[in-house]
PDB file of C-alpha atoms in Angstrom:
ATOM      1  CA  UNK A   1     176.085  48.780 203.210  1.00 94.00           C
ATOM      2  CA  UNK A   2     174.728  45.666 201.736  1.00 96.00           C
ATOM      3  CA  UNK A   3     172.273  43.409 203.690  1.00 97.00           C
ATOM      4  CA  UNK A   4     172.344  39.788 202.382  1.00 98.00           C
ATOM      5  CA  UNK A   5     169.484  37.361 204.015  1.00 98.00           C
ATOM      6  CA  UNK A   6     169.440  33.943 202.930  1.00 98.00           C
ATOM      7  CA  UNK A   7     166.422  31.468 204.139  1.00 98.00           C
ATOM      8  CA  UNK A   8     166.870  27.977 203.923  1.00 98.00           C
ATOM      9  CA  UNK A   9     164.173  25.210 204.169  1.00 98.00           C
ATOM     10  CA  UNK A  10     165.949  21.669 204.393  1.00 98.00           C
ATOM     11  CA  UNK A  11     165.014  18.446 203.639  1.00 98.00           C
ATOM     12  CA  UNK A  12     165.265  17.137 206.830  1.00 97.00           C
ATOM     13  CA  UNK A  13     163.409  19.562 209.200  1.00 94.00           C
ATOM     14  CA  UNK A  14     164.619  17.607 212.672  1.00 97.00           C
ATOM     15  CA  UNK A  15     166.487  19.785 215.235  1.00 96.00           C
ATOM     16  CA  UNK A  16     169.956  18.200 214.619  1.00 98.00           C
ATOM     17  CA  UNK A  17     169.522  19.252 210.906  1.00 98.00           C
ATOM     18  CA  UNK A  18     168.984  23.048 211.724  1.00 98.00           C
ATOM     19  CA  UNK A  19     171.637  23.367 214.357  1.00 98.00           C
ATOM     20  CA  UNK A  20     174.510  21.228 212.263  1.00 98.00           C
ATOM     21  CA  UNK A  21     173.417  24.250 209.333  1.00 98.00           C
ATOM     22  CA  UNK A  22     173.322  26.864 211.787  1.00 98.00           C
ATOM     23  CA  UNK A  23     176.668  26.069 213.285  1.00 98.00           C
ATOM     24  CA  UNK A  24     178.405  25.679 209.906  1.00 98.00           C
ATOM     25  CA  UNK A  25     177.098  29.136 208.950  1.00 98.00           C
ATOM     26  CA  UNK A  26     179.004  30.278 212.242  1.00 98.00           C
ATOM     27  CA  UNK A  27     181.899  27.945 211.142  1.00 98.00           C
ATOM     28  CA  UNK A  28     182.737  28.894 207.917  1.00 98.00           C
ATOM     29  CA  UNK A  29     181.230  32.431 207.296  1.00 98.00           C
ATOM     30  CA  UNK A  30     181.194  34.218 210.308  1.00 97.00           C
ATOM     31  CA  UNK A  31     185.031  35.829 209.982  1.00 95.00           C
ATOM     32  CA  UNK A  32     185.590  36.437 206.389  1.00 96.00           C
ATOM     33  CA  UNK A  33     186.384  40.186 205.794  1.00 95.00           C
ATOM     34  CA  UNK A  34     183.980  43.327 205.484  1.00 97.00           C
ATOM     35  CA  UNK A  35     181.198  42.075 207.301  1.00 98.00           C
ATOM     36  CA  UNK A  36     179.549  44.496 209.761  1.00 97.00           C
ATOM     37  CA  UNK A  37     177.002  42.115 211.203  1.00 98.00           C
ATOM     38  CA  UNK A  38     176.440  38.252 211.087  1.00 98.00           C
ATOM     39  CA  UNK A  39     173.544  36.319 212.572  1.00 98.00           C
ATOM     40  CA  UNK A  40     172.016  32.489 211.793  1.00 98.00           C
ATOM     41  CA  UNK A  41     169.330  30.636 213.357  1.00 98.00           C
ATOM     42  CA  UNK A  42     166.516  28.856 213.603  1.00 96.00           C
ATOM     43  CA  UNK A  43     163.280  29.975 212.600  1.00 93.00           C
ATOM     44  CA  UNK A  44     161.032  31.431 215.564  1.00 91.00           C
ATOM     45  CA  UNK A  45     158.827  28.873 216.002  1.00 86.00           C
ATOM     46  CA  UNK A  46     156.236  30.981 218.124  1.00 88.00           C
ATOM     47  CA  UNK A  47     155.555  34.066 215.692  1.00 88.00           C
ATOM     48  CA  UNK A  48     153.179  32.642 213.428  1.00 84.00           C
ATOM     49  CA  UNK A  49     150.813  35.671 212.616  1.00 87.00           C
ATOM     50  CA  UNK A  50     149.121  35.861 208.731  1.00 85.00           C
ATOM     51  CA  UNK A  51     152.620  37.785 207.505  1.00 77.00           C
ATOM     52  CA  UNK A  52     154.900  35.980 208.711  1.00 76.00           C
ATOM     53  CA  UNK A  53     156.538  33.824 205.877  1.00 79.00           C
ATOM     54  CA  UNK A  54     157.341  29.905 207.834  1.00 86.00           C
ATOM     55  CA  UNK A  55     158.552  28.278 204.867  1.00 92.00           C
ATOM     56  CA  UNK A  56     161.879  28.330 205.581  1.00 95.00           C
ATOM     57  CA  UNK A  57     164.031  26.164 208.792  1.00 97.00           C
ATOM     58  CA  UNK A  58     166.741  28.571 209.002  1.00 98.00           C
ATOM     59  CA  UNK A  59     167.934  32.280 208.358  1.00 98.00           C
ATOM     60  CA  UNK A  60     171.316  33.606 207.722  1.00 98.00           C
ATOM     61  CA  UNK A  61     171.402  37.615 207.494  1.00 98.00           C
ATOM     62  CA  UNK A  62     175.003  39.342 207.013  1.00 98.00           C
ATOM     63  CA  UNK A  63     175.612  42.579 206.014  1.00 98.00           C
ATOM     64  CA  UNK A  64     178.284  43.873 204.817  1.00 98.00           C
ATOM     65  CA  UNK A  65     180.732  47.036 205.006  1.00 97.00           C
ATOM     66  CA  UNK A  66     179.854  47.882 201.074  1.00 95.00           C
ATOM     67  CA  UNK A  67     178.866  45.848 197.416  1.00 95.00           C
ATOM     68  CA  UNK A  68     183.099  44.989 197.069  1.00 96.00           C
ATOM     69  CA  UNK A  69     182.921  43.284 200.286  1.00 97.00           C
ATOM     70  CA  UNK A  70     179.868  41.175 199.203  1.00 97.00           C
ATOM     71  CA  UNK A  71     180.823  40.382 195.770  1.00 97.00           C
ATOM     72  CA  UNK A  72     184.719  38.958 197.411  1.00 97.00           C
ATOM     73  CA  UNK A  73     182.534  37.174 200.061  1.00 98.00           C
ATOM     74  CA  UNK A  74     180.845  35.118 197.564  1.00 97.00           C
ATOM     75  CA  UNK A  75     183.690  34.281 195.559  1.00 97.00           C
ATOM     76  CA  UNK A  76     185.569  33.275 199.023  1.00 97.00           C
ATOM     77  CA  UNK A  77     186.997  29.762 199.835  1.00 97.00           C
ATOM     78  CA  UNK A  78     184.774  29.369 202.993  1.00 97.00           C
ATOM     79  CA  UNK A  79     181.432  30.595 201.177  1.00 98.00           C
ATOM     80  CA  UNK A  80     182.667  27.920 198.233  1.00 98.00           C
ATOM     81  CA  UNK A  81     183.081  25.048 201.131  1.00 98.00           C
ATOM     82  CA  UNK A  82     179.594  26.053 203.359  1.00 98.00           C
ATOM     83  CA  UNK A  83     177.705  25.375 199.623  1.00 98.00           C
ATOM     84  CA  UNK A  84     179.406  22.246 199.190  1.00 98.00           C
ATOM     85  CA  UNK A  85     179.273  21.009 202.746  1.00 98.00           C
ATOM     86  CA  UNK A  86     175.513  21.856 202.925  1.00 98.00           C
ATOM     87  CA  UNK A  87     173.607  21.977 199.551  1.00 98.00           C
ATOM     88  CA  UNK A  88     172.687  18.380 199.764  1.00 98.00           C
ATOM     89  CA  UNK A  89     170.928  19.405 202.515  1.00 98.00           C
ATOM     90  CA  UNK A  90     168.681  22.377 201.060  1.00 98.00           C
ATOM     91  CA  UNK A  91     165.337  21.593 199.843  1.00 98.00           C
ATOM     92  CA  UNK A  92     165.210  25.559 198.769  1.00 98.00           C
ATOM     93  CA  UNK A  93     167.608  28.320 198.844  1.00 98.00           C
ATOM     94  CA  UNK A  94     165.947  32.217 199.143  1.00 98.00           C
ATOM     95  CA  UNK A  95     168.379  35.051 198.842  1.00 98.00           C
ATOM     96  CA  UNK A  96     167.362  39.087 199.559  1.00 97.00           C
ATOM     97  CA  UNK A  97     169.778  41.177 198.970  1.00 97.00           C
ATOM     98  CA  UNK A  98     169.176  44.680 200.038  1.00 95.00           C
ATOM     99  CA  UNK A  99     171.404  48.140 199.584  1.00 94.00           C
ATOM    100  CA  UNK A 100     170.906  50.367 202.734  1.00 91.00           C
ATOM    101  CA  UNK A 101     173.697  52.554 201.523  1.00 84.00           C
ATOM    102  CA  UNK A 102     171.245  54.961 199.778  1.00 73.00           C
ATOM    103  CA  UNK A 103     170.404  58.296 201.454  1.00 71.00           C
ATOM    104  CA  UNK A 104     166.973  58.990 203.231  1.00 71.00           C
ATOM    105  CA  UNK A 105     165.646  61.893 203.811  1.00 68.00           C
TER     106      UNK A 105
END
C-alpha cells in the first residue's frame, strides 16, 4: 500500500473556503479506482500541542491498494479537474507520500 497525505493552506482561511475544498476532494477524488481509504477535512482546530504542525487549513489522506494505483490516480481526469478547479485557491501545497507495503518484523 501507498499512503498519500496532502495538506493544504489556502489563501482564504474562512469556513466556506475549507468546506467548498473539502467537498470537492469528496467530489472528484473520492471514487476513482484502487483506493483503500479516503478521508478530507478540516484541520482540528483544538489540538494545538508544541508538535503539532497548524500550518495547513485542510488535509486530504488516501491510500491506495499499491504504487500502480497511485501513479493512474494522478494521471486521472478527476485528479486533473480537482487541480484546476482548486489551485487558485492554494496558498501552499504539502504532499507525503508513504509506502506501508514493506515488511516489519
Amino acid at each position: 500500500m501507498l499512503v498519500h497525505d496532502v495538506y493544504f493552506t489556502l489563501k482564504d482561511d474562512s469556513p466556506a473556503a475549507r468546506r467548498r475544498l473539502v467537498d470537492s476532494c469528496y467530489a472528484l477524488l473520492k471514487d476513482l479506482p484502487g483506493i483503500a481509504h479516503f478521508a478530507a477535512g478540516e484541520r482540528s482546530p483544538d489540538l494545538a500541542r508544541p508538535v503539532n504542525d497548524r500550518e495547513f487549513h485542510v488535509g486530504l489522506h488516501v491510500a491506495f491498494v499499491d504504487r500502480p494505483a497511485h501513479d493512474a490516480y494522478q494521471a486521472a481526469e478527476q485528479h486533473q479537474r480537482f487541480i484546476s478547479e482548486n489551485r487558485d485557491d492554494w496558498a501552499q501545497v504539502r504532499v507525503f507520500d508513504t509506502d506501508i507495503s514493506a515488511p516489519r518484523g
